[in-house]
Every structure is written in structure tokens, then in C-alpha cells.
Coordinates of C-alpha atoms in Angstrom, one line a residue:
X5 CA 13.8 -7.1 10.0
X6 CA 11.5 -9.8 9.3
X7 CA 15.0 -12.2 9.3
X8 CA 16.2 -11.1 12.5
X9 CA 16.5 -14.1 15.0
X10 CA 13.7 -14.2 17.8
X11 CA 16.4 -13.5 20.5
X12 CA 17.7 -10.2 18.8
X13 CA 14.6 -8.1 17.7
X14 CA 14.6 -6.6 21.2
X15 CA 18.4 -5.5 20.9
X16 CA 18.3 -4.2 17.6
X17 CA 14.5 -2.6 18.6
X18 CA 16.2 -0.8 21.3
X19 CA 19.9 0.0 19.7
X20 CA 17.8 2.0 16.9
X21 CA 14.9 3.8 19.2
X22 CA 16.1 6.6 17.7
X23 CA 15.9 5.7 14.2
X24 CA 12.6 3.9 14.6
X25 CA 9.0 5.9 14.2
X26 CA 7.1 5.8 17.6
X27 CA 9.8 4.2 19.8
X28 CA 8.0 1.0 19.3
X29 CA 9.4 -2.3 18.5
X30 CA 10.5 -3.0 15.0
X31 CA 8.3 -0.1 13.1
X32 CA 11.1 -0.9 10.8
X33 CA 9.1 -3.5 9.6
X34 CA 6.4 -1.5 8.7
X35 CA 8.7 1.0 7.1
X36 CA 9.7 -2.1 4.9
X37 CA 6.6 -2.8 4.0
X38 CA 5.5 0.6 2.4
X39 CA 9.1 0.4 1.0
X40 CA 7.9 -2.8 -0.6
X41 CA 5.0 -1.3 -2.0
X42 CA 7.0 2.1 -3.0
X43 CA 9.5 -0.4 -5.2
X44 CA 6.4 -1.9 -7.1
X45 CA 5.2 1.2 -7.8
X46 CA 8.7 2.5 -9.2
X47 CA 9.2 -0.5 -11.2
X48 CA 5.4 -0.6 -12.8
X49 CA 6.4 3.6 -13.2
X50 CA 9.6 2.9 -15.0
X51 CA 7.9 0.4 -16.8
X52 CA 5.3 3.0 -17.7
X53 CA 8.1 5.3 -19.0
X54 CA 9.8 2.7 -21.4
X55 CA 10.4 -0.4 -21.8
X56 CA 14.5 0.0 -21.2
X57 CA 14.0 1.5 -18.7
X58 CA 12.1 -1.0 -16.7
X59 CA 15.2 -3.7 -17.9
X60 CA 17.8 -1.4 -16.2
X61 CA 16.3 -1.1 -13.2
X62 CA 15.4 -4.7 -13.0
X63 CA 18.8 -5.5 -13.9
X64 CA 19.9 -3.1 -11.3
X65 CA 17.7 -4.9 -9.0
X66 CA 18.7 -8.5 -9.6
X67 CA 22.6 -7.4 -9.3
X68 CA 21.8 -5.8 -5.8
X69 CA 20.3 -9.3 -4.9
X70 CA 23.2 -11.6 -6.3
X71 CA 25.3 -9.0 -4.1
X72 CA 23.6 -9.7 -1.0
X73 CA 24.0 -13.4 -1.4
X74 CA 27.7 -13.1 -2.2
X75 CA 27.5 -11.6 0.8
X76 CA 25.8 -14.0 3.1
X77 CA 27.7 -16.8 0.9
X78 CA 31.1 -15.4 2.7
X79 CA 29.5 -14.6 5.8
X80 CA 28.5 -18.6 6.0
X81 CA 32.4 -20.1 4.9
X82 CA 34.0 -17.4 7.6
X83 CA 31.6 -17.0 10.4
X84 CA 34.7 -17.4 13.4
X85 CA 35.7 -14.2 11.7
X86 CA 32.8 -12.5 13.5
X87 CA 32.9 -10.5 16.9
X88 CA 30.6 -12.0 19.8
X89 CA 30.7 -9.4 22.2
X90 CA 27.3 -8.2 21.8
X91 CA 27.1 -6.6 25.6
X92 CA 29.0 -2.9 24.3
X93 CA 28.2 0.3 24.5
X94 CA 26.6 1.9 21.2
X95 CA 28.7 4.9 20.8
X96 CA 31.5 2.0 20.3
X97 CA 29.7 0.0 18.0
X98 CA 32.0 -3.0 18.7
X99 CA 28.5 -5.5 18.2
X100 CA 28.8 -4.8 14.3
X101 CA 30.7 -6.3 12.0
X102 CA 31.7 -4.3 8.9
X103 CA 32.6 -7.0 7.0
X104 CA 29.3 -8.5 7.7
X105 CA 26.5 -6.8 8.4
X106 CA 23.7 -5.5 5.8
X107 CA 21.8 -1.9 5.4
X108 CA 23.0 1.6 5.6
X109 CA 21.0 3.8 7.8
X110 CA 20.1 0.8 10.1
X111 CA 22.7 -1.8 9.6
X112 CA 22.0 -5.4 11.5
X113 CA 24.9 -8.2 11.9
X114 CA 24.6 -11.2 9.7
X115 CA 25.4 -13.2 13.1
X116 CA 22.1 -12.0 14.3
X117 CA 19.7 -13.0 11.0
X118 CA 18.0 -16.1 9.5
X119 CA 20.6 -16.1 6.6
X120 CA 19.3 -19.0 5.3
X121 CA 15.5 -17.9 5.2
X122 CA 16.9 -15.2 3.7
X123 CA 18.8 -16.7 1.1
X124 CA 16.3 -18.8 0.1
X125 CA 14.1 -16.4 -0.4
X126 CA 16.8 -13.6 -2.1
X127 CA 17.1 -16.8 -4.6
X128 CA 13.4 -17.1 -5.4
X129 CA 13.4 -13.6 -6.0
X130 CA 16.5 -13.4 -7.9
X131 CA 14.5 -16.5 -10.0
X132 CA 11.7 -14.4 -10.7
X133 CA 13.8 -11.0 -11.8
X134 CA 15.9 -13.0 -14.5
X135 CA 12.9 -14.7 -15.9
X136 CA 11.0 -11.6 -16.0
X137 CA 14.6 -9.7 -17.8
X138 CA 14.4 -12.6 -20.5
X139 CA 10.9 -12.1 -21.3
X140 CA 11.2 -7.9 -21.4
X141 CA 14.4 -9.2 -23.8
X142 CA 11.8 -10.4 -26.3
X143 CA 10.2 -6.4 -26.1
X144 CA 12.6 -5.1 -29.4
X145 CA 12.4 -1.4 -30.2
X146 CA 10.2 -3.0 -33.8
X147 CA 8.1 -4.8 -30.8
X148 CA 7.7 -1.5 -28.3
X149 CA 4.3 0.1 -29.6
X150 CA 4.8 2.7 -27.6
X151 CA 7.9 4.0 -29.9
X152 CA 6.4 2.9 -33.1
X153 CA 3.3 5.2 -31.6
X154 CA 5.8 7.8 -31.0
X155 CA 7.2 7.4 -34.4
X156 CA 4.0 7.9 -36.0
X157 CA 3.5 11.6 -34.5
X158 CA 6.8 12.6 -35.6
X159 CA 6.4 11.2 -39.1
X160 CA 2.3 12.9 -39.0
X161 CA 3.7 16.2 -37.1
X162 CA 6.2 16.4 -40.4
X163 CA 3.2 15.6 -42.7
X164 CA 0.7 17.4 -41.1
X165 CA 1.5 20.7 -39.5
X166 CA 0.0 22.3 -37.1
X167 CA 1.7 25.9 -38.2
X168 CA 3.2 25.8 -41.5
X169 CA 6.6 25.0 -42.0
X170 CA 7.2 24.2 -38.1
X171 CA 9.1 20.5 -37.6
X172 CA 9.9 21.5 -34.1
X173 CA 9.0 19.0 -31.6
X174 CA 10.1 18.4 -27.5
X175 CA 9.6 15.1 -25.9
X176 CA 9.9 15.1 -22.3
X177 CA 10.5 12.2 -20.2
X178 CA 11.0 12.0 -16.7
X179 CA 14.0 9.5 -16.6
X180 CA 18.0 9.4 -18.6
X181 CA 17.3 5.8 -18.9
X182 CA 14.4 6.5 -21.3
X183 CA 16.1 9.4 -23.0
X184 CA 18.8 7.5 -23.6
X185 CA 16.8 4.8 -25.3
X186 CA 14.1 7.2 -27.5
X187 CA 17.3 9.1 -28.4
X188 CA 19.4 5.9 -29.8
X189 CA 16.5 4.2 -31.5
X190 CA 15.2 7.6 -32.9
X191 CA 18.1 9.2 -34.2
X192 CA 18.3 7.3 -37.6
X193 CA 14.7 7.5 -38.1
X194 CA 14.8 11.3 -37.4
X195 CA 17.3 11.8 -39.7
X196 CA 15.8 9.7 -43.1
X197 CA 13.0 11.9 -42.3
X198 CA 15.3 15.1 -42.7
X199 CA 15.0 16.2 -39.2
X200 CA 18.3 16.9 -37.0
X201 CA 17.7 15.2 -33.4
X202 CA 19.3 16.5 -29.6
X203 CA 19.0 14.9 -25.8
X204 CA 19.2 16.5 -22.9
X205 CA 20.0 14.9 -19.7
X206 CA 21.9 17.6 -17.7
X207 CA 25.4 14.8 -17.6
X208 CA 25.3 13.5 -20.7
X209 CA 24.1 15.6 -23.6
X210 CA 24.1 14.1 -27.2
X211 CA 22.9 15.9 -30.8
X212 CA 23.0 14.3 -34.5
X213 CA 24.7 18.2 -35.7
X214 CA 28.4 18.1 -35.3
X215 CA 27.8 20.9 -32.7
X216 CA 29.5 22.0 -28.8
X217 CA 26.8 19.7 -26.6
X218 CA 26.9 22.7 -23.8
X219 CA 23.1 23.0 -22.8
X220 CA 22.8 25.9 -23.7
X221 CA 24.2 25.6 -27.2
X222 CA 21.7 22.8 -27.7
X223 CA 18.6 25.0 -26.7
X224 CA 19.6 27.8 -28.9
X225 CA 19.8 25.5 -31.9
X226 CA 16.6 24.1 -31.0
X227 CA 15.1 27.4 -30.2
X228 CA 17.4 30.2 -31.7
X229 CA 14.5 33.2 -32.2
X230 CA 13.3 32.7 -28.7
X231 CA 17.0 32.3 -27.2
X232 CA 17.5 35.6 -29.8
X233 CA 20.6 33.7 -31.3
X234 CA 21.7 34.0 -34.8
X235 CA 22.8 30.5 -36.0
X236 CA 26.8 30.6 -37.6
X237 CA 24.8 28.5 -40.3
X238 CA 21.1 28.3 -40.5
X239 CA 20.9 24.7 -41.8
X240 CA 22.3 23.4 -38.2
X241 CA 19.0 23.6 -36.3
X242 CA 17.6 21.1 -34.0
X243 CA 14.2 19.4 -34.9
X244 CA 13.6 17.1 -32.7
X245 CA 14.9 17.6 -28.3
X246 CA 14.3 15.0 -26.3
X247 CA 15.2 16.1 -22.7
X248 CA 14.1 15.5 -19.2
X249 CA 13.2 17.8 -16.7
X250 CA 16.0 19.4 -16.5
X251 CA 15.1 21.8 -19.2
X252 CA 11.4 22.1 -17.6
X253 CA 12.1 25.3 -16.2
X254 CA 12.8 28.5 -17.0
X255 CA 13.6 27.9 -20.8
X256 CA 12.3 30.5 -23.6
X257 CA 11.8 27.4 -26.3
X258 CA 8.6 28.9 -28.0
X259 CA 9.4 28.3 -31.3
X260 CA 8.6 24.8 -30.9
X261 CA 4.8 24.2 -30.9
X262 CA 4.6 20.6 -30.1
X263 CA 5.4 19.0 -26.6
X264 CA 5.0 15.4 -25.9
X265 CA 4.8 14.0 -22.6
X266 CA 6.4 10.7 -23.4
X267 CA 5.4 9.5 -19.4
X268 CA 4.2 11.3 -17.0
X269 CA 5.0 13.0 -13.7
X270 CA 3.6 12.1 -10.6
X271 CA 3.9 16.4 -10.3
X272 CA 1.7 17.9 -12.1
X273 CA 3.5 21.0 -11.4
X274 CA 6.0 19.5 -13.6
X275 CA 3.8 18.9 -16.3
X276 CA 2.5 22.6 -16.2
X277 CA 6.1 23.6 -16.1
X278 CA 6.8 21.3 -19.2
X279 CA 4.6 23.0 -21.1
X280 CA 5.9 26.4 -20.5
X281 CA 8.2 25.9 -22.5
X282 CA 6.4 26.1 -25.6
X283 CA 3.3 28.0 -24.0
X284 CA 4.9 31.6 -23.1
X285 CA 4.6 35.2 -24.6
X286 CA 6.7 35.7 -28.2
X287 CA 5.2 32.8 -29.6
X288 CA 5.2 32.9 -33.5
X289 CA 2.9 30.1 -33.8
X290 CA -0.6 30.3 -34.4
X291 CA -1.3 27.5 -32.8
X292 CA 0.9 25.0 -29.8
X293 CA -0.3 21.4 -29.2
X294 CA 0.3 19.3 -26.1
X295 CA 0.0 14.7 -26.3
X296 CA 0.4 13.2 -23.4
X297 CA 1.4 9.5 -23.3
X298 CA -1.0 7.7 -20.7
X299 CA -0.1 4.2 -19.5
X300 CA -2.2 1.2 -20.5
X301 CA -5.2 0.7 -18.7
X302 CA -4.3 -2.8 -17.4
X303 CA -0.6 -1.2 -15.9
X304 CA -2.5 1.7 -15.0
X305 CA -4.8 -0.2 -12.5
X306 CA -1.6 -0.8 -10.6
X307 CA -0.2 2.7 -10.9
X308 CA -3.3 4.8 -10.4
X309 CA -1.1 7.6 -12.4
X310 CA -4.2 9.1 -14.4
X311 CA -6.5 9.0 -12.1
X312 CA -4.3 10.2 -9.7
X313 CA -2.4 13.0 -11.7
X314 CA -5.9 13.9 -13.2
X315 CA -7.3 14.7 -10.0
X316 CA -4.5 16.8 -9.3
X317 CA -3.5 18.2 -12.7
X318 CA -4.6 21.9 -13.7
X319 CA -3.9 23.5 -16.4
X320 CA -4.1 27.2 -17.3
X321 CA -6.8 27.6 -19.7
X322 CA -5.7 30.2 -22.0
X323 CA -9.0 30.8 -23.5
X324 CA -10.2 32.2 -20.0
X325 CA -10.0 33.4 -17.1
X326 CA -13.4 33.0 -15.4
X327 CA -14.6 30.1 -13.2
X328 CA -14.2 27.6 -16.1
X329 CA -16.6 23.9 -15.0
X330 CA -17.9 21.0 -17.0
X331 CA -21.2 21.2 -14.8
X332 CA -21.5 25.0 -14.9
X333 CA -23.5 26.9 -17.8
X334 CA -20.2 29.2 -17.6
X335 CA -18.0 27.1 -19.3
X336 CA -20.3 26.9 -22.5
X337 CA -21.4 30.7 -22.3
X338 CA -19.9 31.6 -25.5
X339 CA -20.3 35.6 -24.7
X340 CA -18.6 35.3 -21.8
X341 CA -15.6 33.5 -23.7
X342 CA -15.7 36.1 -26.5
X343 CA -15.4 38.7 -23.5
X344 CA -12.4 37.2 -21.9
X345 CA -10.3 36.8 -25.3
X346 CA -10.7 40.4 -25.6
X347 CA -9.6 40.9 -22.7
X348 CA -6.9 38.2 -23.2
X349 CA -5.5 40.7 -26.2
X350 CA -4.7 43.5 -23.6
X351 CA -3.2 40.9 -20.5
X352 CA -1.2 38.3 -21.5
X353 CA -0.9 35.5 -18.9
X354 CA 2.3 33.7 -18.6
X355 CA 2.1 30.2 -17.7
X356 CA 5.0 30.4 -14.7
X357 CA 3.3 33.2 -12.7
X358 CA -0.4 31.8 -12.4
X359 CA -2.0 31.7 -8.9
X360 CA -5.1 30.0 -7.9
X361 CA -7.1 33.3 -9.1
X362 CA -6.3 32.0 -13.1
X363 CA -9.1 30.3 -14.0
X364 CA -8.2 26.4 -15.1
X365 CA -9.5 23.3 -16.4
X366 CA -8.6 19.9 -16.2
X367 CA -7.2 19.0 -20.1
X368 CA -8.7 15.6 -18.4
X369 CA -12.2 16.2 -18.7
X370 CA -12.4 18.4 -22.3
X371 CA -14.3 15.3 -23.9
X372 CA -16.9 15.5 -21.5
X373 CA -17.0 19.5 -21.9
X374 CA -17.0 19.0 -25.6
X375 CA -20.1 16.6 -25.1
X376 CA -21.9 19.6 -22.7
X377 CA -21.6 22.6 -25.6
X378 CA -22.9 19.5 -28.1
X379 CA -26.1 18.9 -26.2
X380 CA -26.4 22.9 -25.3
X381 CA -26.3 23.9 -28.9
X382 CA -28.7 21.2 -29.5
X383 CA -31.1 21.5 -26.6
X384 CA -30.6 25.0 -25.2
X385 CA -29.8 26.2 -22.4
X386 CA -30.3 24.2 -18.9
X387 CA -29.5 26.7 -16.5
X388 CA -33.1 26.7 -15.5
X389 CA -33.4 22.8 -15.6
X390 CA -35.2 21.8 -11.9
X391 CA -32.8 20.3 -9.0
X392 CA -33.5 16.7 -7.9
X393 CA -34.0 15.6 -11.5
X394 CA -33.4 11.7 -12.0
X395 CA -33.8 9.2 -14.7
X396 CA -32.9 5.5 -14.2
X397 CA -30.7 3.5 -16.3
X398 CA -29.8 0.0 -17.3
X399 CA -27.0 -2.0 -15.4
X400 CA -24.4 -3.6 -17.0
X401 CA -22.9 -6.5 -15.0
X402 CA -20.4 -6.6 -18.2
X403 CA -18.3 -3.8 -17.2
X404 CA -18.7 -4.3 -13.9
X405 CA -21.9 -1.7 -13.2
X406 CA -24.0 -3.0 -11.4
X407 CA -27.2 -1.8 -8.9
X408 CA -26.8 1.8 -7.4
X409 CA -26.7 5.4 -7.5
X410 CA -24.6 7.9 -9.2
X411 CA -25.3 11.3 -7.0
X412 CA -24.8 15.0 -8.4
X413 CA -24.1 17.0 -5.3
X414 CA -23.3 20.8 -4.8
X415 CA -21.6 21.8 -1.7
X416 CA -23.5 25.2 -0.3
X417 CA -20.7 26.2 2.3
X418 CA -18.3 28.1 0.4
X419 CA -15.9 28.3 2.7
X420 CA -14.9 24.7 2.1
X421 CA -13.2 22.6 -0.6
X422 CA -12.8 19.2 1.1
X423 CA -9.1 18.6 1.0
X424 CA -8.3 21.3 -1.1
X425 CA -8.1 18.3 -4.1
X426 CA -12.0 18.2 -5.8
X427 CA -11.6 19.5 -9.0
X428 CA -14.9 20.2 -9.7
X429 CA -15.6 21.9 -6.6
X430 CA -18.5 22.7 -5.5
X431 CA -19.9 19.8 -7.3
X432 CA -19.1 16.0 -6.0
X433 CA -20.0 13.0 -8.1
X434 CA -20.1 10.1 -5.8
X435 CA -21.1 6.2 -7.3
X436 CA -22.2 4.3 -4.5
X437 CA -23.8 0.8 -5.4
X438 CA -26.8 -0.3 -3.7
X439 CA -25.4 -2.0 -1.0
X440 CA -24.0 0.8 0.2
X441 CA -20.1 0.5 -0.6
X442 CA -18.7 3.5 -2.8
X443 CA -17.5 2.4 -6.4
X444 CA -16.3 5.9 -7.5
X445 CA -15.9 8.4 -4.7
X446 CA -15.5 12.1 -5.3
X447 CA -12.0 12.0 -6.1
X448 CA -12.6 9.9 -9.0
X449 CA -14.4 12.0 -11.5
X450 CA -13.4 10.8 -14.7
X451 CA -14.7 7.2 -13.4
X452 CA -17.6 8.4 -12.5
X453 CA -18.2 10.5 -16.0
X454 CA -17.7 7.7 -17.6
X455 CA -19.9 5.9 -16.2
X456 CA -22.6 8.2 -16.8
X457 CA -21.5 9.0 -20.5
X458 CA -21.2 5.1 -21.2
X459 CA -25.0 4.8 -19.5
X460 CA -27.0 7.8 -20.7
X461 CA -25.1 9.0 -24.3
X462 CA -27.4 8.5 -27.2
X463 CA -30.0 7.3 -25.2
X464 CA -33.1 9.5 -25.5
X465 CA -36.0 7.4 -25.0
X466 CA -36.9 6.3 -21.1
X467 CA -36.7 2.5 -20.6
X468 CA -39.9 1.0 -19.6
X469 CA -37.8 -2.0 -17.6
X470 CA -35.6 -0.2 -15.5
X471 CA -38.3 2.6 -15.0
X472 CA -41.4 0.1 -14.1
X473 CA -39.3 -1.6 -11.6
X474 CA -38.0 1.5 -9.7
X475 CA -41.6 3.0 -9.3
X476 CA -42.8 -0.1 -7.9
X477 CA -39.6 -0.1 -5.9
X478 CA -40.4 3.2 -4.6
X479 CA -44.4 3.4 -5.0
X480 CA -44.0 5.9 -7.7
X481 CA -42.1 7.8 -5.5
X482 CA -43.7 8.0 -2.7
X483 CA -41.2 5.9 -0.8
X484 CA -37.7 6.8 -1.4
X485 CA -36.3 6.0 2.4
X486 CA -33.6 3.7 0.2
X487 CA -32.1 6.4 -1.9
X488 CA -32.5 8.7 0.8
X489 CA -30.1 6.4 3.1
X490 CA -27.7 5.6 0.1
X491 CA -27.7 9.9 -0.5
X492 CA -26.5 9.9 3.4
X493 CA -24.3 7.3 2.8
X494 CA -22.7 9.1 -0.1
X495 CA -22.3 12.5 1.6
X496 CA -20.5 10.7 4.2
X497 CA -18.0 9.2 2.0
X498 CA -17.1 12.6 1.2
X499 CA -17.0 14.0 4.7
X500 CA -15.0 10.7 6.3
X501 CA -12.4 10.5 3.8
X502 CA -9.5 8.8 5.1
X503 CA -6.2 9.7 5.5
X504 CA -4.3 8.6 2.1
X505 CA -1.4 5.9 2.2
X506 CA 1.9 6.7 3.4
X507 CA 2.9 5.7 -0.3
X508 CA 0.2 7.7 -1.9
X509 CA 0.9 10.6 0.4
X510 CA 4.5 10.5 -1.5
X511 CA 3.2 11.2 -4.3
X512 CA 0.5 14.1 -3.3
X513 CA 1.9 17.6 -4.1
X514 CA -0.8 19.1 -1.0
X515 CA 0.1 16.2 1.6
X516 CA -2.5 13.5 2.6
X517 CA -6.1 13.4 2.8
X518 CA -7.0 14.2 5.5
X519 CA -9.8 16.8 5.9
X520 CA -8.6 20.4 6.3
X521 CA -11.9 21.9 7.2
X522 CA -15.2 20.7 8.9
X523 CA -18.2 19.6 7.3
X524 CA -21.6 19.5 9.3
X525 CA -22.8 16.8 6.6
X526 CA -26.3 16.4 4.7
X527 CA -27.0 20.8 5.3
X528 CA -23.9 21.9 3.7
X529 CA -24.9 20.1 0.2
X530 CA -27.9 20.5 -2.1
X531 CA -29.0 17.4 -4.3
X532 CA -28.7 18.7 -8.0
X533 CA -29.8 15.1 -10.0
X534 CA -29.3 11.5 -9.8
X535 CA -28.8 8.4 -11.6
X536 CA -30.7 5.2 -10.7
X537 CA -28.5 2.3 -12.0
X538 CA -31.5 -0.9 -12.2

């Protein structure tokens, strides 16, 4: 739309009222514009999933370009060819020219666009896809760390197992493209290792065992006690599956007790599912092991997938099924864990019928849980531990920690989980520096933990520096009107959360943002510590 000639955008604003959001003039630019930002996103995603499969789709990309300028090239040498009658009525559709006219659902007539702005641009663009494909050309399977990484827990699964005698291992991706690739470039290095290798795509099935490549055939070589299927010959079972979602559903596959989660969904639900494959009653093996793949922090800071699939991913705990918290004394009350295994030995939970009475942790978070029990066995117990505790730490301008506050806040109104998304509900960690603006807001806990662990771990001793200024600052406490505002401030990021992208809200399994239920403000939480960062 942004190429459409000045004199047209009313015509094609009102030929496609219906097709437009609001009614208004040319919302389908805006709609381009999210699409803009959805294609970034799916190409830094693909990219996250494999290196082939970022190539294809840019390759894909660049061939839909060269396309469209065919297209405009013709358009240019045959424009008599094109109909001028513009004053029709729309049921006709005489205006458009099939031959030469661009879109699908919303289709405008080459006649009426800045073809060569366009072109010019389609050919900077097309410039910047092909150098981009001859540098991800220099990215060889012996140059992909992320395979050789992958190739290293197959070789230390084989070597080191977690149940004796088990080679059995699934790697899920979400895309054929990367299938395709892990399979070819893992097939021959399966195989000097002694293990027999399958993929499963749904349309194009492939296995290293000279077997029928049904899907079901493949599963019950990979799995044949679970899929209660006696083998014609026992030495033709399947080590190594490497499938896509397809399989992530209703499959018995427990003999396996490795799953790798080669990328990762934007679903959690998917991931949950993944692993209930391997996680499900009739399991032989004494213990099951889940490795998840998270992209690279600087291709993450694009893609927001942890943070964002963190926030939403929960996973059934199957050690217990009380209210299970990393800021909780429950979660390290080792009586009340003892309890629920026993109970655990009389009521099995299967993964594909929890419901949001399960108790479930965030497999996001363990290192911070594990750090909890530490200092709990060390120290004792700190259930009775005062509210409004504070200590003040050191900034670090280095990592990008400056001045502020990091707030420990418990919601009292338990009638409310703001946005239904917290996962630490009713606790909310907000990082707010001291001018005010929010560098980690309640949604991003694992920022904000690490923050804290990075600034407090292994640091016993108070620090006369940090602590000598702040009691001047405040008069040894006697004036604390500046944290008091910042504390305000913070609640209210919480409380005036905005509604999340259009993008974003793509990508949300419980819709957007936007707050579900009303929150008077600074009387529905209690203050349980803070961090002054000096």
C-alpha cells in the first residue's frame, strides 16, 4: 500500500472497506507493518531452529522477490495491454487486471502503483537476501555448533546412560526443513556409533532400517514394549527418532528416556505435550531426562523466545503436587515432599490430563530453587525472617545495572492473578531504576533473578560504600519518601500493563495483556524485601 499512487489510495481504501480493520483508510498499511515485523521474527525463529532452515526460507524469500520483479518487468514492456476503465462496478471487477495486478486477498493493479519505487526497492532487498544466502553458505554442517552440540549428547547419552543399556533418544523440532537437515547430516554419524536413526515428518518419512516407513511402523520400532509389538527381528530397532510435532501427541513412546528439544515452540503446550511422550505411566526407566536447545543470547534479544516461553511454560512437577514456589518455604519442605511421593505411589498423574489443580514449576527457574534449599540447609529456615527487610548492593554500569530498586512484592487479594501469566503469583519482582523507568517488570522473572543472584551470591559481608551513602541518602532511614515513590511507581507497572503487540499477542497461548481483573493498587500488596542497587 505504501506504493500505491496518491490519486488511488482513496479507490482502493474504499473498494476493500470490507476487508480493511476499522473502515478506515489504508489500515492495510498497518497490517503490513506488523506483517513486517511477524516475517523478522519467522526468519530470526527459523534461524533459531537450524541453520538450513533459515537458507530455505531466505531462498524462498529472495525467489518470491525476483518473481515480483519479473512481474513488474512485463507489466512495464506491455502496459497498453492494461484495462482503463477504472469507473465499474465491484461485483464486476473489470478495474483489475489479472495479468497484472499483485496480492491475493487484497489484490491492487500494477497501473495504479509506483512500480519503480517499488522495484528499486524489491532490488535492494533482493541485494541484501543473496548476500546474506552466500554468507549462511559459509555455515557447513563441521561449522553449525549447534549440530556438533547435538552430536555430543548423542555420542555422551551412548557413553553415559542415564538407565542402563537405554540408547533411545527423540529430538523434536518444530519444522521439516530442520528434520530434514539433522536427519541427512546425522544419519552416518548415528550409524558409526552403532545406533539405527528414523524421521518423522507426517509426508515424508525416512529410517536407516530397510523397514515399511508407515508412521506407525516407525514408532513401534522405536518404541515396541510401549506400542506392545513384538519386533519380526529384534536387531531392527530404532535408536535415534527425529520427528516434528506431528508425533507430539497421543504416542505411548516411553521406552525412550531422553527428549531433546532441538528448538523451541512458541506453545508451551507443545512442549508439555513433547514430553509426554517419554513422561507417561509404563515407563521402565528409572529415570527420563529432558535438554532443551535455547537460542543464543544475542539472536534471543531479537526473539524474546525464552523469556517469553519461560514466562508461559509450566511443567508438571512430578515430585509434587502442592503449591510448589521458588519464594515459598514449601518448595524446600522436604517432609512435605516425602509426603507427596507417597502419595505419588498410590495416584499416578499422567502428563495429558493435568489441570491447573497439579501443582507445577517452571523447569526455568530450578537453578534458583536449587540455590534456595542450598542456603536453607545452610542457614535454616526463613519462614520467620521479618517483611521489609533490605540490604543495598553495588551497581555495575558493566552489565548494564545501574542505580535502582529491585522490589519483592506479595499480592494480598487472592482473587487476582494479574493477567493470568505471573508465574510466581502472588509474588511480583519488579526492577525499576532510579529514575523511575522499569528495567525488568513482573513478567520478566528470570531477568530479574539474575540480577539479584549476580548482585547478592557469595556476598556475605555488608559493603560500607554502598551502605554509608544510602543512610545519608535517606538519614539512616528516617527519610525514605524516594523509595517509597519508586515502590508506587513499581506497583503501578504491574497494575497498568499494556496491552501486548498484535505480533506478541500471536504468539500468547491466553491472548494479550490486557488486565482481566481490577487492582485497587498499593492495598492489595504487602512489601516482603528490597534491593537498593547504589
Amino acid at each position: 500500500f505504501a506504493y500505491i499512487l496518491t490519486s488511488k489510495q482513496d479507490f482502493y481504501a474504499n473498494l476493500y472497506d470490507n476487508e480493511v480493520a476499522n473502515n478506515s483508510v489504508l489500515k492495510q498499511s498497518s497490517r503490513e507493518k506488523s506483517l513486517k515485523t511477524l516475517m523478522r521474527v519467522n526468519f530470526l525463529k527459523r534461524l533459531e531452529s537450524s541453520v538450513d532452515s533459515f537458507r530455505l526460507t531466505l531462498k524462498k524469500f529472495a525467489t518470491n522477490i525476483e518473481n515480483t520483479i519479473t512481474k513488474i518487468d512485463t507489466f512495464e514492456e506491455g502496459q497498453s495491454t492494461l484495462i482503463e476503465n477504472e469507473n465499474v462496478e465491484l461485483e464486476d471487477e473489470e478495474w483489475l487486471d489479472e495479468e497484472f495486478s499483485i496480492g491475493k486477498k487484497v489484490k491492487i493493479n500494477l497501473e495504479d502503483m509506483n512500480t519503480i519505487g517499488w522495484k528499486h526497492d524489491l532490488e535492494k532487498d533482493l541485494k541484501i537476501a543473496h548476500a546474506i544466502l552466500e554468507d549462511m553458505k559459509k555455515v557447513t554442517p563441521e561449522h553449525d555448533s549447534k549440530l556438533q552440540k547435538l552430536k555430543e549428547q548423542i555420542r555422551n547419552k551412548l557413553e553415559n546412560p542415564i538407565n542402563e543399556g537405554n540408547k533411545k533418544l527423540i529430538i523434536f523440532t518444530a519444522f521439516a526443513d530442520t528434520a530434514n537437515y539433522l536427519y541427512t547430516e546425522l544419519k552416518e554419524f548415528n550409524l558409526e556409533l552403532g545406533l539405527q536413526s528414523a524421521k518423522i515428518t507426517g509426508s515424508d518419512n525416512k529410517c536407516t532400517l530397510k523397514i515399511h516407513l508407515e508412521f506407525n511402523t516407525l514408532l513401534s520400532h522405536f518404541s515396541p514394549l510401549s506400542k506392545n509389538k513384538k519386533l519380526p527381528n529384534p536387531n531392527e530397532e530404532i535408536d535415534i527418532l527425529i520427528a516434528t510435532d506431528c508425533i507430539s501427541e497421543g504416542q505411548n513412546l516411553q521406552d525412550c528416556d531422553t527428549l531433546i528439544n532441538y528448538d523451541i515452540h512458541w506453545n508451551p503446550v507443545r512442549i508439555i505435550q513433547r514430553f509426554g511422550r517419554v513422561d507417561r505411566i509404563g515407563s521402565k526407566n528409572n529415570y527420563i531426562q529432558l535438554i532443551n536447545f535455547w537460542p543464543e543470547i544475542s539472536l534471543d534479544e531479537y526473539i524474546n523466545l525464552k523469556n517469553r516461553v519461560e514466562t508461559r511454560m509450566h511443567m508438571v512437577d512430578t515430585t509434587a503436587t502442592g503449591e510448589d514456589n521458588v519464594l515459598t518455604n514449601k518448595s524446600s519442605d522436604m517432609e512435605f515432599r516425602k509426603k507427596q511421593l507417597q502419595k505419588l505411589q498410590d495416584e499416578v498423574v499422567d502428563i495429558e490430563e493435568i489441570d491447573s489443580s497439579i501443582s507445577i514449576t517452571d523447569l526455568g527457574l530450578n537453578d534458583f530453587r536449587m540455590d534456595l534449599l542450598a542456603y536453607i540447609e545452610k542457614r535454616g529456615d526463613i519462614k520467620n525472617v521479618s517483611l521489609g527487610m533490605h540490604t543495598v548492593c553495588q551497581k555495575d554500569l558493566a552489565r548494564g545495572i545501574d542505580e535502582g530498586v529491585i522490589y519483592i512484592l506479595k499480592n494480598i487479594n487472592n482473587e487476582v492473578n494479574i493477567d493470568n501469566v505471573n508465574q510466581l503469583h502472588p509474588f511480583y519482582l519488579v526492577h525499576i531504576r532510579q529514575d523511575g523507568t522499569v528495567r525488568s517488570n513482573h513478567l520478566s522473572v528470570k531477568n530479574t533473578l539474575d540480577t539479584l543472584r549476580f548482585l547478592c551470591k557469595g556476598k556475605a559481608e555488608p559493603l560500607p560504600k554502598v551502605y554509608e551513602s544510602f543512610n545519608n541518602e535517606t538519614k539512616d532511614g528516617k527519610d525514605m519518601s524516594l523509595y517509597s515513590d519508586l515502590l508506587s511507581q513499581a506497583i503501578s507497572s504491574i497494575i497498568e500493563t499494556k496491552d501486548e503487540s498484535d505480533i506478541e499477542s500471536l504468539f500468547s497461548t491466553g491472548g494479550t495483556s490486557m488486565l482481566e481483573s481490577s487492582i485497587g493498587g498499593l492495598e492489595d500488596f504487602e512489601l516482603i524485601s528490597f534491593v537498593v542497587i547504589k
